[in-house]
PDB file of C-alpha atoms in Angstrom:
ATOM      1  CA  GLY Q   1      20.420  58.285 -26.462  1.00 57.00           C
ATOM      2  CA  HIS Q   2      17.699  58.120 -23.704  1.00 73.00           C
ATOM      3  CA  HIS Q   3      17.679  61.939 -23.279  1.00 87.00           C
ATOM      4  CA  ALA Q   4      14.783  64.136 -24.773  1.00 93.00           C
ATOM      5  CA  THR Q   5      17.595  66.375 -26.582  1.00 95.00           C
ATOM      6  CA  THR Q   6      19.420  63.494 -27.704  1.00 94.00           C
ATOM      7  CA  GLN Q   7      16.341  61.748 -29.243  1.00 95.00           C
ATOM      8  CA  GLY Q   8      15.384  65.110 -30.830  1.00 96.00           C
ATOM      9  CA  CYS Q   9      18.567  65.109 -32.685  1.00 97.00           C
ATOM     10  CA  LEU Q  10      18.131  61.582 -33.543  1.00 97.00           C
ATOM     11  CA  HIS Q  11      14.677  62.487 -35.049  1.00 97.00           C
ATOM     12  CA  LEU Q  12      15.989  65.561 -36.772  1.00 98.00           C
ATOM     13  CA  LEU Q  13      18.823  63.377 -38.273  1.00 97.00           C
ATOM     14  CA  ALA Q  14      16.141  60.783 -39.492  1.00 96.00           C
ATOM     15  CA  TYR Q  15      14.196  63.304 -41.315  1.00 96.00           C
ATOM     16  CA  VAL Q  16      17.623  64.733 -42.884  1.00 97.00           C
ATOM     17  CA  LEU Q  17      18.456  61.166 -44.081  1.00 96.00           C
ATOM     18  CA  LYS Q  18      15.332  60.814 -45.853  1.00 95.00           C
ATOM     19  CA  ALA Q  19      16.401  63.138 -48.278  1.00 94.00           C
ATOM     20  CA  ARG Q  20      20.460  62.791 -48.100  1.00 92.00           C
ATOM     21  CA  ARG Q  21      23.386  61.311 -46.400  1.00 93.00           C
ATOM     22  CA  PRO Q  22      25.636  64.138 -45.397  1.00 94.00           C
ATOM     23  CA  SER Q  23      29.600  63.091 -46.348  1.00 91.00           C
ATOM     24  CA  HIS Q  24      30.919  65.490 -44.134  1.00 93.00           C
ATOM     25  CA  ALA Q  25      29.268  66.029 -40.585  1.00 95.00           C
ATOM     26  CA  ALA Q  26      30.215  67.570 -37.294  1.00 95.00           C
ATOM     27  CA  ASP Q  27      29.311  66.790 -33.532  1.00 96.00           C
ATOM     28  CA  ILE Q  28      29.961  69.806 -31.571  1.00 96.00           C
ATOM     29  CA  GLY Q  29      30.004  69.195 -27.666  1.00 95.00           C
ATOM     30  CA  THR Q  30      30.113  65.273 -28.595  1.00 95.00           C
ATOM     31  CA  GLY Q  31      30.022  64.129 -24.950  1.00 94.00           C
ATOM     32  CA  SER Q  32      30.017  60.264 -24.833  1.00 93.00           C
ATOM     33  CA  GLY Q  33      29.957  60.478 -28.655  1.00 94.00           C
ATOM     34  CA  THR Q  34      26.238  59.237 -29.273  1.00 95.00           C
ATOM     35  CA  LEU Q  35      25.432  61.759 -31.898  1.00 96.00           C
ATOM     36  CA  ALA Q  36      28.565  61.037 -33.658  1.00 96.00           C
ATOM     37  CA  ILE Q  37      28.278  57.320 -33.813  1.00 95.00           C
ATOM     38  CA  ALA Q  38      24.597  57.944 -35.246  1.00 95.00           C
ATOM     39  CA  LEU Q  39      26.386  60.025 -38.058  1.00 95.00           C
ATOM     40  CA  ALA Q  40      28.929  57.454 -38.675  1.00 93.00           C
ATOM     41  CA  LYS Q  41      26.595  54.451 -38.700  1.00 92.00           C
ATOM     42  CA  ALA Q  42      24.069  56.496 -41.150  1.00 92.00           C
ATOM     43  CA  GLY Q  43      26.806  56.691 -43.607  1.00 90.00           C
ATOM     44  CA  CYS Q  44      28.203  59.860 -43.172  1.00 90.00           C
ATOM     45  CA  GLU Q  45      31.870  59.196 -44.043  1.00 86.00           C
ATOM     46  CA  ASN Q  46      33.777  62.086 -42.669  1.00 90.00           C
ATOM     47  CA  VAL Q  47      32.813  62.935 -38.952  1.00 93.00           C
ATOM     48  CA  PHE Q  48      34.374  65.976 -37.007  1.00 93.00           C
ATOM     49  CA  ALA Q  49      33.466  65.180 -33.147  1.00 95.00           C
ATOM     50  CA  CYS Q  50      34.882  67.551 -30.480  1.00 95.00           C
ATOM     51  CA  ASP Q  51      34.056  68.396 -26.830  1.00 95.00           C
ATOM     52  CA  ASN Q  52      36.053  70.610 -24.383  1.00 94.00           C
ATOM     53  CA  ASP Q  53      35.933  68.368 -21.801  1.00 95.00           C
ATOM     54  CA  ALA Q  54      39.148  65.659 -21.711  1.00 95.00           C
ATOM     55  CA  ASP Q  55      37.148  63.426 -20.104  1.00 96.00           C
ATOM     56  CA  ALA Q  56      34.234  63.284 -22.416  1.00 95.00           C
ATOM     57  CA  VAL Q  57      36.732  62.898 -25.251  1.00 95.00           C
ATOM     58  CA  ARG Q  58      38.156  59.989 -23.730  1.00 95.00           C
ATOM     59  CA  VAL Q  59      34.595  58.316 -23.134  1.00 95.00           C
ATOM     60  CA  ALA Q  60      33.845  59.009 -26.427  1.00 94.00           C
ATOM     61  CA  ARG Q  61      36.960  57.603 -27.944  1.00 92.00           C
ATOM     62  CA  GLN Q  62      35.900  54.148 -26.076  1.00 94.00           C
ATOM     63  CA  ASN Q  63      32.294  54.197 -27.330  1.00 93.00           C
ATOM     64  CA  PHE Q  64      33.922  54.644 -30.909  1.00 92.00           C
ATOM     65  CA  LYS Q  65      36.034  51.711 -30.563  1.00 91.00           C
ATOM     66  CA  ILE Q  66      32.996  49.836 -28.969  1.00 92.00           C
ATOM     67  CA  ASN Q  67      30.910  50.538 -32.049  1.00 90.00           C
ATOM     68  CA  THR Q  68      33.633  49.628 -34.518  1.00 87.00           C
ATOM     69  CA  LEU Q  69      33.908  53.000 -36.201  1.00 82.00           C
ATOM     70  CA  PRO Q  70      36.715  53.735 -38.401  1.00 72.00           C
ATOM     71  CA  ALA Q  71      39.693  54.978 -37.012  1.00 73.00           C
ATOM     72  CA  ARG Q  72      39.656  58.028 -38.696  1.00 71.00           C
ATOM     73  CA  ILE Q  73      36.646  59.021 -36.805  1.00 80.00           C
ATOM     74  CA  LYS Q  74      38.145  60.657 -33.657  1.00 80.00           C
ATOM     75  CA  PRO Q  75      36.873  62.949 -31.011  1.00 89.00           C
ATOM     76  CA  ILE Q  76      38.913  65.824 -30.243  1.00 92.00           C
ATOM     77  CA  TRP Q  77      39.391  68.308 -27.527  1.00 93.00           C
ATOM     78  CA  CYS Q  78      38.908  71.442 -28.259  1.00 90.00           C
ATOM     79  CA  ASN Q  79      36.245  74.336 -27.738  1.00 86.00           C
ATOM     80  CA  GLY Q  80      34.359  74.587 -30.807  1.00 87.00           C
ATOM     81  CA  PHE Q  81      36.043  75.050 -34.240  1.00 88.00           C
ATOM     82  CA  ALA Q  82      39.039  76.192 -32.543  1.00 85.00           C
ATOM     83  CA  HIS Q  83      41.075  72.968 -33.861  1.00 86.00           C
ATOM     84  CA  PRO Q  84      42.813  73.257 -36.735  1.00 87.00           C
ATOM     85  CA  ALA Q  85      41.253  69.791 -37.592  1.00 86.00           C
ATOM     86  CA  ALA Q  86      37.717  71.554 -37.685  1.00 85.00           C
ATOM     87  CA  ARG Q  87      39.073  73.741 -40.579  1.00 82.00           C
ATOM     88  CA  THR Q  88      40.255  70.811 -42.491  1.00 85.00           C
ATOM     89  CA  ALA Q  89      37.524  68.695 -41.988  1.00 85.00           C
ATOM     90  CA  GLY Q  90      34.920  71.494 -43.285  1.00 84.00           C
ATOM     91  CA  PRO Q  91      32.774  72.948 -44.743  1.00 94.00           C
ATOM     92  CA  PHE Q  92      30.125  70.824 -43.084  1.00 95.00           C
ATOM     93  CA  GLU Q  93      26.982  69.373 -44.510  1.00 97.00           C
ATOM     94  CA  LEU Q  94      25.658  68.733 -41.509  1.00 97.00           C
ATOM     95  CA  ILE Q  95      26.557  70.287 -37.844  1.00 98.00           C
ATOM     96  CA  MET Q  96      24.953  68.674 -34.628  1.00 98.00           C
ATOM     97  CA  ALA Q  97      25.346  70.292 -31.288  1.00 97.00           C
ATOM     98  CA  ASN Q  98      23.525  69.087 -28.139  1.00 97.00           C
ATOM     99  CA  ILE Q  99      24.761  71.771 -25.611  1.00 94.00           C
ATOM    100  CA  LEU Q 100      23.238  74.453 -23.489  1.00 94.00           C
ATOM    101  CA  ALA Q 101      21.283  77.467 -24.773  1.00 96.00           C
ATOM    102  CA  ALA Q 102      24.181  79.779 -23.998  1.00 96.00           C
ATOM    103  CA  PRO Q 103      26.905  78.418 -25.895  1.00 95.00           C
ATOM    104  CA  LEU Q 104      24.856  77.738 -28.871  1.00 97.00           C
ATOM    105  CA  VAL Q 105      23.935  81.188 -29.032  1.00 97.00           C
ATOM    106  CA  ALA Q 106      27.872  82.280 -28.437  1.00 96.00           C
ATOM    107  CA  MET Q 107      28.253  79.661 -31.420  1.00 96.00           C
ATOM    108  CA  ALA Q 108      26.049  80.858 -34.151  1.00 97.00           C
ATOM    109  CA  PRO Q 109      28.714  82.786 -36.125  1.00 97.00           C
ATOM    110  CA  ALA Q 110      31.180  80.071 -36.198  1.00 95.00           C
ATOM    111  CA  ILE Q 111      28.466  77.500 -37.031  1.00 97.00           C
ATOM    112  CA  ALA Q 112      27.375  79.496 -39.978  1.00 97.00           C
ATOM    113  CA  LYS Q 113      31.146  80.057 -41.302  1.00 96.00           C
ATOM    114  CA  HIS Q 114      31.702  76.326 -41.165  1.00 96.00           C
ATOM    115  CA  LEU Q 115      28.415  75.248 -43.042  1.00 97.00           C
ATOM    116  CA  ALA Q 116      28.715  74.477 -46.382  1.00 97.00           C
ATOM    117  CA  PRO Q 117      26.116  76.383 -48.623  1.00 96.00           C
ATOM    118  CA  THR Q 118      23.247  73.873 -48.663  1.00 95.00           C
ATOM    119  CA  GLY Q 119      24.325  72.503 -45.251  1.00 97.00           C
ATOM    120  CA  GLN Q 120      21.949  72.142 -42.243  1.00 98.00           C
ATOM    121  CA  VAL Q 121      22.319  72.488 -38.470  1.00 98.00           C
ATOM    122  CA  ILE Q 122      20.711  70.682 -35.722  1.00 98.00           C
ATOM    123  CA  LEU Q 123      20.485  72.009 -32.418  1.00 98.00           C
ATOM    124  CA  SER Q 124      19.321  70.901 -28.932  1.00 97.00           C
ATOM    125  CA  GLY Q 125      19.730  71.433 -25.589  1.00 95.00           C
ATOM    126  CA  LEU Q 126      17.303  74.119 -25.147  1.00 95.00           C
ATOM    127  CA  LEU Q 127      14.464  74.867 -23.243  1.00 96.00           C
ATOM    128  CA  HIS Q 128      11.344  75.992 -25.037  1.00 96.00           C
ATOM    129  CA  SER Q 129      11.350  79.416 -23.362  1.00 96.00           C
ATOM    130  CA  GLN Q 130      15.294  79.782 -24.973  1.00 97.00           C
ATOM    131  CA  LYS Q 131      14.120  78.943 -28.282  1.00 97.00           C
ATOM    132  CA  LYS Q 132      13.022  82.610 -29.600  1.00 97.00           C
ATOM    133  CA  ARG Q 133      16.679  83.911 -28.497  1.00 97.00           C
ATOM    134  CA  VAL Q 134      18.473  80.917 -30.182  1.00 98.00           C
ATOM    135  CA  VAL Q 135      16.380  81.108 -33.384  1.00 98.00           C
ATOM    136  CA  ALA Q 136      17.035  85.125 -33.604  1.00 98.00           C
ATOM    137  CA  ARG Q 137      21.041  84.545 -33.113  1.00 98.00           C
ATOM    138  CA  TYR Q 138      20.627  82.019 -36.063  1.00 98.00           C
ATOM    139  CA  ARG Q 139      18.731  84.089 -38.187  1.00 98.00           C
ATOM    140  CA  HIS Q 140      20.914  87.163 -37.724  1.00 98.00           C
ATOM    141  CA  ALA Q 141      23.977  84.363 -38.702  1.00 98.00           C
ATOM    142  CA  GLY Q 142      22.168  83.938 -42.095  1.00 97.00           C
ATOM    143  CA  LEU Q 143      19.819  80.403 -41.518  1.00 98.00           C
ATOM    144  CA  CYS Q 144      16.363  79.718 -40.845  1.00 97.00           C
ATOM    145  CA  VAL Q 145      14.335  77.249 -39.183  1.00 98.00           C
ATOM    146  CA  GLN Q 146      13.671  74.621 -41.145  1.00 97.00           C
ATOM    147  CA  LYS Q 147      12.020  71.940 -38.370  1.00 97.00           C
ATOM    148  CA  ASP Q 148      11.519  71.727 -34.520  1.00 95.00           C
ATOM    149  CA  ILE Q 149      10.763  69.226 -32.303  1.00 96.00           C
ATOM    150  CA  ARG Q 150       9.539  69.699 -28.636  1.00 96.00           C
ATOM    151  CA  ILE Q 151       9.912  66.661 -26.058  1.00 96.00           C
ATOM    152  CA  GLY Q 152       9.093  67.447 -22.721  1.00 95.00           C
ATOM    153  CA  PRO Q 153      10.476  70.713 -21.770  1.00 96.00           C
ATOM    154  CA  TRP Q 154      13.326  70.568 -24.488  1.00 97.00           C
ATOM    155  CA  THR Q 155      13.226  71.774 -28.068  1.00 97.00           C
ATOM    156  CA  SER Q 156      15.466  70.664 -31.123  1.00 98.00           C
ATOM    157  CA  LEU Q 157      15.610  72.949 -33.593  1.00 98.00           C
ATOM    158  CA  MET Q 158      17.219  72.100 -37.529  1.00 98.00           C
ATOM    159  CA  PHE Q 159      18.278  75.176 -39.599  1.00 98.00           C
ATOM    160  CA  ARG Q 160      19.090  75.662 -43.336  1.00 97.00           C
ATOM    161  CA  ARG Q 161      20.611  78.377 -44.965  1.00 89.00           C
TER     162      ARG Q 161
END
């Protein structure tokens, strides 16, 4: 949780948690599982975590065990929402994705599709210079920026419908 992009996500998650505790959340591109762990520890009962890197899923699984997360919270090896478990786990009240700008842009329609009507999206992994392109793509998908955070050269964004 030391990288600026992870910190940005955690700050935005804290902002969300001031108003409500999402019961269905997703961590797309979970990596080591830091954001999924934060979601579960914050009281999200149903956390869908996935990554397209099998090694990352293995590491996340170990980290979930170390953090004594419920067995039902398991990282899945898949690309975004491509796994059937994603369709049964959603719609999501909160979707988090801390990956790179290009995949975030490509995933905008799928993220919007799997988002609950009153849901929120937290994105990070983009440089300040990439913000406009990401915001435009998510606006086109029906979402608007609710809040943004800058830490060093990185921007983290929160969207809502």
